[in-house]
Amino acid sequence: MKQFNAATDLLQNAKHLIALTGAGISKESNVPTFRGKDGLWKQYNAMDLATPQAFHRNPQLVWEWYTWRQELIAKCEPNPAHLTLAKWEHNGLLKTLITQNVDGLHRRAGSTQILEVHGNLWTLKCTKCTYQSRLSQPTQGIPLCPECQSNLRPDVVWFGESLPSSIMDQVFKELQTADIIVVVGTSALVQPAASFPLIVKQNGGQILEVNVETTPLTTSADIHLTGKAGEVLPQLDKLL
Ligand code: BJW
Ligand code: ZN
């Protein structure tokens, strides 16, 4: 309870609160995380599915995996953690939500100030030209570009790829301005997102971490709340 009260104080005094979320925030919506005992990378090899080389080698296999995930996520709903962050944006507390998640659940929960640093599973882009489109339902087979007939790919960021520069420009502005960053449900293992909270800290800000486990970030966090995001965030909201 002491940690909860300290976290409430931190939030109540925040001048520019931002959040960084990872797969753990969607776990209670039944979206699988990547790491850990039930994580996707226990069952699937990241290098066979989430690199540009893998897509070049076997677009069919990569698309099968993404179609399966789109079908799974289409059945999921935002949980109380997503809803709490949306509420905090609408009541003016949360300025920007940086997410590594590609599932689109933050938007479905009502958040609008979202920076999706690893892209979105529901957007496609051409492997050759600048064509992009939004999906309203899961893909079937390998979709082709209507402009140049090349393979379309999911507009997500794979290992070895740079994060979208226009979004990163906004992320860095936020990291310079923020005095508090709430970090929810990320293993803090994947760069560069894992370093975002440390940039806030270097600029004199504070880190509030919410996770069921400790992470490499925990020793730098000013407050670590252990628990499920879908329980901890609504509990915090009640105390505000
Ligand atoms: C709960 C919970 C509950 C559970 N409540 N909590 C060596 C050093 C430094 C960097 C590198 C390096 N070697 C390679 C790199 C670079 C690489 C990297 O970081 N690799 C590391 C793994 C070592 N990074 C990149 O390649 C990035 N690009 C880049 O660096 O560009 C520059 C560059 C260009 C060219 C050459 C070299 C450099 C790109 C990274 C792209 C990541 N892509 C993925 C897939 C996206 C598409 C898709 O979804 O299909 O993004 S991988 C996957 O990991 C996904 C996630 O967004 C990302 C982060 O995972 P996240 O969100 O943290 O989830 P989990 O599963 O790891 O953790 C869940 C957490 O939730 C856990 O902590 C649980 O405890 C917790 N939890 N239930 C609260 N209910
Ligand atoms: Zn094209």
Tab-separated table of C-alpha atoms and ligand atoms in Angstrom:
chain	number	residue	atom	x	y	z
A	1	MET	CA	0.000	0.000	0.000
A	2	LYS	CA	2.929	2.310	0.765
A	3	GLN	CA	4.134	1.893	-2.834
A	4	PHE	CA	0.614	2.596	-4.142
A	5	ASN	CA	0.413	5.813	-2.112
A	6	ALA	CA	3.828	6.897	-3.374
A	7	ALA	CA	2.728	6.133	-6.952
A	8	THR	CA	-0.469	8.150	-6.458
A	9	ASP	CA	1.592	11.118	-5.206
A	10	LEU	CA	3.845	10.837	-8.229
A	11	LEU	CA	0.886	10.822	-10.637
A	12	GLN	CA	-0.943	13.640	-8.869
A	13	ASN	CA	2.099	15.888	-9.104
A	14	ALA	CA	2.963	15.013	-12.696
A	15	LYS	CA	3.264	17.953	-15.079
A	16	HIS	CA	3.843	15.902	-18.228
A	17	LEU	CA	2.981	12.257	-17.746
A	18	ILE	CA	3.676	9.795	-20.544
A	19	ALA	CA	3.368	6.008	-20.719
A	20	LEU	CA	5.296	3.209	-22.396
A	21	THR	CA	3.443	-0.060	-22.829
A	22	GLY	CA	4.423	-3.554	-23.942
A	23	ALA	CA	2.800	-6.905	-24.566
A	24	GLY	CA	2.055	-7.476	-20.852
A	25	ILE	CA	-0.696	-4.839	-20.901
A	26	SER	CA	-2.631	-6.923	-23.450
A	27	LYS	CA	-2.044	-10.255	-21.698
A	28	GLU	CA	-5.302	-9.967	-19.736
A	29	SER	CA	-7.067	-9.416	-23.082
A	30	ASN	CA	-5.704	-12.858	-24.076
A	31	VAL	CA	-3.119	-11.509	-26.521
A	32	PRO	CA	0.022	-13.648	-26.077
A	33	THR	CA	3.229	-11.925	-24.937
A	34	PHE	CA	6.546	-12.630	-26.701
A	35	ARG	CA	8.769	-13.776	-23.855
A	36	GLY	CA	8.132	-15.792	-20.707
A	37	LYS	CA	6.605	-19.210	-20.276
A	38	ASP	CA	3.569	-18.828	-22.581
A	39	GLY	CA	5.287	-16.320	-24.865
A	40	LEU	CA	5.234	-16.512	-28.675
A	41	TRP	CA	9.027	-16.915	-28.836
A	42	LYS	CA	8.763	-20.178	-26.815
A	43	GLN	CA	6.756	-21.685	-29.666
A	44	TYR	CA	8.054	-19.788	-32.686
A	45	ASN	CA	11.536	-18.675	-33.760
A	46	ALA	CA	11.729	-14.868	-34.041
A	47	MET	CA	14.403	-15.122	-36.742
A	48	ASP	CA	12.049	-17.220	-38.935
A	49	LEU	CA	9.117	-14.817	-38.579
A	50	ALA	CA	10.072	-11.321	-37.497
A	51	THR	CA	12.971	-10.262	-39.723
A	52	PRO	CA	13.006	-8.835	-43.289
A	53	GLN	CA	15.222	-11.787	-44.304
A	54	ALA	CA	12.589	-14.266	-43.070
A	55	PHE	CA	9.895	-12.490	-45.127
A	56	HIS	CA	12.108	-12.492	-48.211
A	57	ARG	CA	12.827	-16.247	-47.772
A	58	ASN	CA	9.299	-17.378	-47.016
A	59	PRO	CA	6.560	-14.721	-47.277
A	60	GLN	CA	3.889	-17.437	-47.138
A	61	LEU	CA	5.038	-18.693	-43.718
A	62	VAL	CA	5.365	-15.172	-42.309
A	63	TRP	CA	1.904	-14.198	-43.597
A	64	GLU	CA	0.354	-17.375	-42.135
A	65	TRP	CA	1.710	-16.367	-38.742
A	66	TYR	CA	0.415	-12.788	-39.046
A	67	THR	CA	-2.999	-13.909	-40.298
A	68	TRP	CA	-3.239	-16.255	-37.299
A	69	ARG	CA	-2.381	-13.362	-34.952
A	70	GLN	CA	-4.848	-11.006	-36.667
A	71	GLU	CA	-7.592	-13.622	-36.253
A	72	LEU	CA	-6.684	-14.105	-32.602
A	73	ILE	CA	-6.530	-10.358	-31.831
A	74	ALA	CA	-9.789	-9.651	-33.688
A	75	LYS	CA	-11.504	-11.682	-30.951
A	76	CYS	CA	-9.807	-9.778	-28.089
A	77	GLU	CA	-11.163	-6.750	-26.267
A	78	PRO	CA	-9.319	-3.956	-24.433
A	79	ASN	CA	-8.977	-4.678	-20.700
A	80	PRO	CA	-9.201	-2.341	-17.654
A	81	ALA	CA	-5.519	-1.359	-18.068
A	82	HIS	CA	-6.090	-0.059	-21.616
A	83	LEU	CA	-9.278	1.660	-20.438
A	84	THR	CA	-7.528	3.348	-17.501
A	85	LEU	CA	-4.837	4.824	-19.772
A	86	ALA	CA	-7.562	6.068	-22.142
A	87	LYS	CA	-9.367	7.644	-19.178
A	88	TRP	CA	-6.161	9.348	-18.026
A	89	GLU	CA	-5.691	10.841	-21.496
A	90	HIS	CA	-9.266	12.119	-21.603
A	91	ASN	CA	-9.072	13.691	-18.135
A	92	GLY	CA	-5.817	15.439	-19.104
A	93	LEU	CA	-3.455	13.454	-16.882
A	94	LEU	CA	-1.705	11.410	-19.592
A	95	LYS	CA	-0.220	13.409	-22.440
A	96	THR	CA	1.118	10.665	-24.742
A	97	LEU	CA	1.072	6.895	-24.898
A	98	ILE	CA	4.072	5.231	-26.505
A	99	THR	CA	3.344	1.594	-27.275
A	100	GLN	CA	5.430	-1.255	-28.604
A	101	ASN	CA	2.223	-3.190	-29.213
A	102	VAL	CA	0.914	-3.767	-32.710
A	103	ASP	CA	-2.518	-5.053	-31.609
A	104	GLY	CA	-4.444	-1.754	-31.846
A	105	LEU	CA	-6.134	-2.307	-28.457
A	106	HIS	CA	-5.161	1.121	-27.076
A	107	ARG	CA	-7.049	2.832	-29.903
A	108	ARG	CA	-10.012	0.523	-29.407
A	109	ALA	CA	-9.977	1.468	-25.707
A	110	GLY	CA	-10.341	5.152	-26.662
A	111	SER	CA	-6.751	6.467	-26.500
A	112	THR	CA	-5.906	8.868	-29.318
A	113	GLN	CA	-2.457	10.278	-28.475
A	114	ILE	CA	-0.663	7.048	-29.376
A	115	LEU	CA	2.805	6.575	-30.825
A	116	GLU	CA	3.051	3.013	-32.156
A	117	VAL	CA	6.805	2.531	-32.351
A	118	HIS	CA	6.657	-1.059	-33.676
A	119	GLY	CA	3.853	-0.388	-36.157
A	120	ASN	CA	0.407	-1.935	-36.378
A	121	LEU	CA	-0.791	-5.387	-37.348
A	122	TRP	CA	-3.791	-3.896	-39.130
A	123	THR	CA	-1.738	-1.817	-41.598
A	124	LEU	CA	-0.039	-3.142	-44.728
A	125	LYS	CA	2.786	-1.647	-46.755
A	126	CYS	CA	4.358	-2.534	-50.068
A	127	THR	CA	7.823	-4.112	-50.109
A	128	LYS	CA	8.751	-2.063	-53.222
A	129	CYS	CA	6.722	1.147	-53.500
A	130	THR	CA	5.130	3.599	-51.036
A	131	TYR	CA	1.649	1.994	-51.092
A	132	GLN	CA	0.021	1.523	-47.656
A	133	SER	CA	-3.435	0.421	-46.618
A	134	ARG	CA	-5.551	-0.336	-43.543
A	135	LEU	CA	-7.185	-3.705	-43.000
A	136	SER	CA	-10.688	-4.186	-41.688
A	137	GLN	CA	-10.365	-7.964	-41.452
A	138	PRO	CA	-7.579	-10.579	-41.336
A	139	THR	CA	-5.571	-11.104	-44.524
A	140	GLN	CA	-5.818	-14.260	-46.653
A	141	GLY	CA	-2.674	-15.587	-48.372
A	142	ILE	CA	-0.015	-13.123	-49.520
A	143	PRO	CA	-1.676	-9.800	-50.383
A	144	LEU	CA	-0.313	-8.044	-53.475
A	145	CYS	CA	0.229	-4.334	-54.070
A	146	PRO	CA	-2.496	-2.871	-56.328
A	147	GLU	CA	0.048	-0.316	-57.654
A	148	CYS	CA	3.061	-2.503	-58.519
A	149	GLN	CA	1.999	-6.159	-57.885
A	150	SER	CA	4.840	-6.734	-55.365
A	151	ASN	CA	4.217	-8.509	-52.082
A	152	LEU	CA	2.586	-6.445	-49.369
A	153	ARG	CA	3.873	-6.967	-45.813
A	154	PRO	CA	2.559	-6.117	-42.358
A	155	ASP	CA	3.535	-2.563	-41.399
A	156	VAL	CA	5.362	-3.689	-38.276
A	157	VAL	CA	8.990	-3.262	-37.220
A	158	TRP	CA	11.037	-6.434	-37.465
A	159	PHE	CA	14.416	-7.127	-35.860
A	160	GLY	CA	17.209	-5.201	-37.578
A	161	GLU	CA	14.801	-2.584	-38.951
A	162	SER	CA	14.749	1.045	-37.868
A	163	LEU	CA	11.734	2.392	-36.038
A	164	PRO	CA	9.652	4.854	-38.152
A	165	SER	CA	11.560	8.141	-38.109
A	166	SER	CA	8.546	10.480	-38.026
A	167	ILE	CA	7.227	8.653	-34.948
A	168	MET	CA	10.669	8.572	-33.321
A	169	ASP	CA	10.954	12.359	-33.710
A	170	GLN	CA	7.748	12.714	-31.678
A	171	VAL	CA	8.899	10.077	-29.169
A	172	PHE	CA	12.147	11.959	-28.488
A	173	LYS	CA	10.246	15.229	-27.984
A	174	GLU	CA	8.038	13.471	-25.433
A	175	LEU	CA	11.022	11.886	-23.670
A	176	GLN	CA	12.603	15.357	-23.313
A	177	THR	CA	9.403	16.901	-21.955
A	178	ALA	CA	8.140	14.153	-19.642
A	179	ASP	CA	8.641	14.376	-15.890
A	180	ILE	CA	7.064	10.962	-15.222
A	181	ILE	CA	6.913	7.846	-17.396
A	182	VAL	CA	4.638	4.943	-16.483
A	183	VAL	CA	6.074	1.753	-17.932
A	184	VAL	CA	3.551	-1.075	-18.172
A	185	GLY	CA	4.049	-4.710	-19.162
A	186	THR	CA	7.319	-4.659	-21.040
A	187	SER	CA	10.311	-6.947	-20.480
A	188	ALA	CA	12.527	-3.935	-21.359
A	189	LEU	CA	14.778	-6.187	-23.423
A	190	VAL	CA	14.182	-4.842	-26.922
A	191	GLN	CA	16.044	-1.732	-27.995
A	192	PRO	CA	15.596	1.134	-28.542
A	193	ALA	CA	12.253	1.151	-26.656
A	194	ALA	CA	13.887	-0.364	-23.555
A	195	SER	CA	15.974	2.811	-23.219
A	196	PHE	CA	13.084	5.301	-23.426
A	197	PRO	CA	12.464	5.331	-19.638
A	198	LEU	CA	16.191	5.805	-19.000
A	199	ILE	CA	16.177	8.892	-21.238
A	200	VAL	CA	13.354	10.376	-19.149
A	201	LYS	CA	15.351	9.591	-15.999
A	202	GLN	CA	18.533	11.158	-17.440
A	203	ASN	CA	16.503	14.319	-18.067
A	204	GLY	CA	15.512	14.475	-14.395
A	205	GLY	CA	12.206	12.598	-14.668
A	206	GLN	CA	10.946	9.594	-12.733
A	207	ILE	CA	9.955	6.047	-13.672
A	208	LEU	CA	6.903	4.184	-12.372
A	209	GLU	CA	7.012	0.540	-13.465
A	210	VAL	CA	4.017	-1.818	-13.427
A	211	ASN	CA	4.802	-5.453	-14.140
A	212	VAL	CA	4.108	-8.913	-12.764
A	213	GLU	CA	7.880	-9.442	-12.613
A	214	THR	CA	11.047	-7.425	-12.223
A	215	THR	CA	12.868	-6.395	-15.406
A	216	PRO	CA	16.287	-4.910	-16.255
A	217	LEU	CA	14.566	-1.527	-15.754
A	218	THR	CA	13.446	-2.228	-12.173
A	219	THR	CA	16.698	-1.096	-10.541
A	220	SER	CA	16.320	2.294	-12.279
A	221	ALA	CA	12.604	2.617	-11.483
A	222	ASP	CA	11.614	5.073	-8.740
A	223	ILE	CA	8.588	2.929	-7.963
A	224	HIS	CA	7.876	-0.646	-9.039
A	225	LEU	CA	4.327	-1.923	-8.553
A	226	THR	CA	4.172	-5.708	-8.785
A	227	GLY	CA	0.927	-6.997	-10.231
A	228	LYS	CA	-1.273	-7.389	-13.263
A	229	ALA	CA	-1.713	-4.205	-15.276
A	230	GLY	CA	-5.487	-4.763	-15.477
A	231	GLU	CA	-5.668	-4.697	-11.669
A	232	VAL	CA	-2.898	-2.251	-10.720
A	233	LEU	CA	-3.885	0.611	-13.067
A	234	PRO	CA	-7.585	0.706	-12.047
A	235	GLN	CA	-6.500	0.480	-8.378
A	236	LEU	CA	-4.211	3.478	-8.876
A	237	ASP	CA	-6.987	5.340	-10.660
A	238	LYS	CA	-9.296	4.836	-7.663
A	239	LEU	CA	-6.695	6.432	-5.368
A	240	LEU	CA	-6.261	9.539	-7.550
B	1	BJW	C1	2.620	-8.286	-17.437
B	1	BJW	C2	1.452	-9.004	-17.450
B	1	BJW	C3	0.356	-8.382	-16.876
B	1	BJW	C4	2.864	-10.221	-18.399
B	1	BJW	N1	0.488	-7.162	-16.372
B	1	BJW	N2	2.734	-7.095	-16.911
B	1	BJW	C5	22.147	-6.061	-28.661
B	1	BJW	C6	22.037	-4.964	-27.835
B	1	BJW	C7	21.134	-3.967	-28.122
B	1	BJW	C8	20.299	-4.041	-29.223
B	1	BJW	C9	20.410	-5.130	-30.027
B	1	BJW	C10	21.319	-6.127	-29.757
B	1	BJW	N3	21.183	-7.074	-30.717
B	1	BJW	C11	20.208	-6.694	-31.574
B	1	BJW	C12	19.725	-5.508	-31.175
B	1	BJW	C13	18.656	-4.755	-31.790
B	1	BJW	C14	17.296	-5.358	-31.563
B	1	BJW	C15	17.127	-5.769	-30.089
B	1	BJW	O1	16.805	-4.990	-29.227
B	1	BJW	N4	17.317	-7.038	-29.801
B	1	BJW	C16	17.274	-7.539	-28.406
B	1	BJW	C17	16.225	-8.630	-28.302
B	1	BJW	C18	18.637	-7.976	-28.018
B	1	BJW	N5	16.354	-4.308	-31.887
B	1	BJW	C19	15.974	-4.093	-33.139
B	1	BJW	O2	16.369	-4.776	-34.070
B	1	BJW	C20	15.079	-2.895	-33.338
B	1	BJW	N6	15.605	-2.051	-34.343
B	1	BJW	C21	16.760	-1.413	-34.193
B	1	BJW	O3	17.457	-1.535	-33.198
B	1	BJW	O4	17.071	-0.608	-35.255
B	1	BJW	C22	18.383	-0.051	-35.293
B	1	BJW	C23	19.218	-1.017	-36.072
B	1	BJW	C24	18.963	-1.146	-37.411
B	1	BJW	C25	19.749	-2.008	-38.152
B	1	BJW	C26	20.730	-2.777	-37.520
B	1	BJW	C27	20.931	-2.671	-36.149
B	1	BJW	C28	20.171	-1.761	-35.419
B	1	BJW	C29	13.723	-3.355	-33.816
B	1	BJW	C30	12.998	-4.138	-32.773
B	1	BJW	C31	11.699	-4.663	-33.342
B	1	BJW	C32	10.958	-5.544	-32.357
B	1	BJW	N7	9.906	-6.186	-33.038
B	1	BJW	C33	8.968	-7.014	-32.271
B	1	BJW	C34	7.969	-7.651	-33.263
B	1	BJW	C35	6.982	-6.597	-33.772
B	1	BJW	C36	6.074	-7.140	-34.804
B	1	BJW	C37	5.151	-8.201	-34.294
B	1	BJW	O5	4.509	-8.080	-33.258
B	1	BJW	O6	5.073	-9.194	-34.979
B	1	BJW	O7	8.285	-6.204	-31.303
B	1	BJW	S1	9.775	-8.230	-31.272
B	1	BJW	C38	8.694	-8.100	-29.909
B	1	BJW	O8	9.407	-7.587	-28.765
B	1	BJW	C39	7.671	-7.021	-30.294
B	1	BJW	C40	7.523	-6.267	-29.005
B	1	BJW	O9	6.996	-4.978	-29.250
B	1	BJW	C41	8.925	-6.260	-28.467
B	1	BJW	C42	9.016	-5.989	-26.980
B	1	BJW	O10	8.375	-6.976	-26.237
B	1	BJW	P1	7.540	-6.584	-24.936
B	1	BJW	O11	6.414	-5.741	-25.309
B	1	BJW	O12	8.458	-6.076	-23.908
B	1	BJW	O13	6.918	-8.016	-24.538
B	1	BJW	P2	7.598	-9.239	-23.771
B	1	BJW	O14	6.828	-10.433	-24.122
B	1	BJW	O15	9.050	-9.275	-23.968
B	1	BJW	O16	7.374	-8.886	-22.223
B	1	BJW	C43	6.105	-8.886	-21.628
B	1	BJW	C44	6.228	-8.305	-20.239
B	1	BJW	O17	4.944	-8.188	-19.681
B	1	BJW	C45	7.056	-9.166	-19.279
B	1	BJW	O18	7.940	-8.324	-18.564
B	1	BJW	C46	6.015	-9.744	-18.317
B	1	BJW	O19	6.509	-9.927	-16.998
B	1	BJW	C47	4.958	-8.675	-18.361
B	1	BJW	N8	3.601	-9.112	-18.089
B	1	BJW	N9	1.709	-10.239	-18.078
B	1	BJW	C48	1.724	-6.577	-16.402
B	1	BJW	N10	-0.835	-9.021	-16.845
B	2	ZN	ZN	3.814	-1.475	-54.525
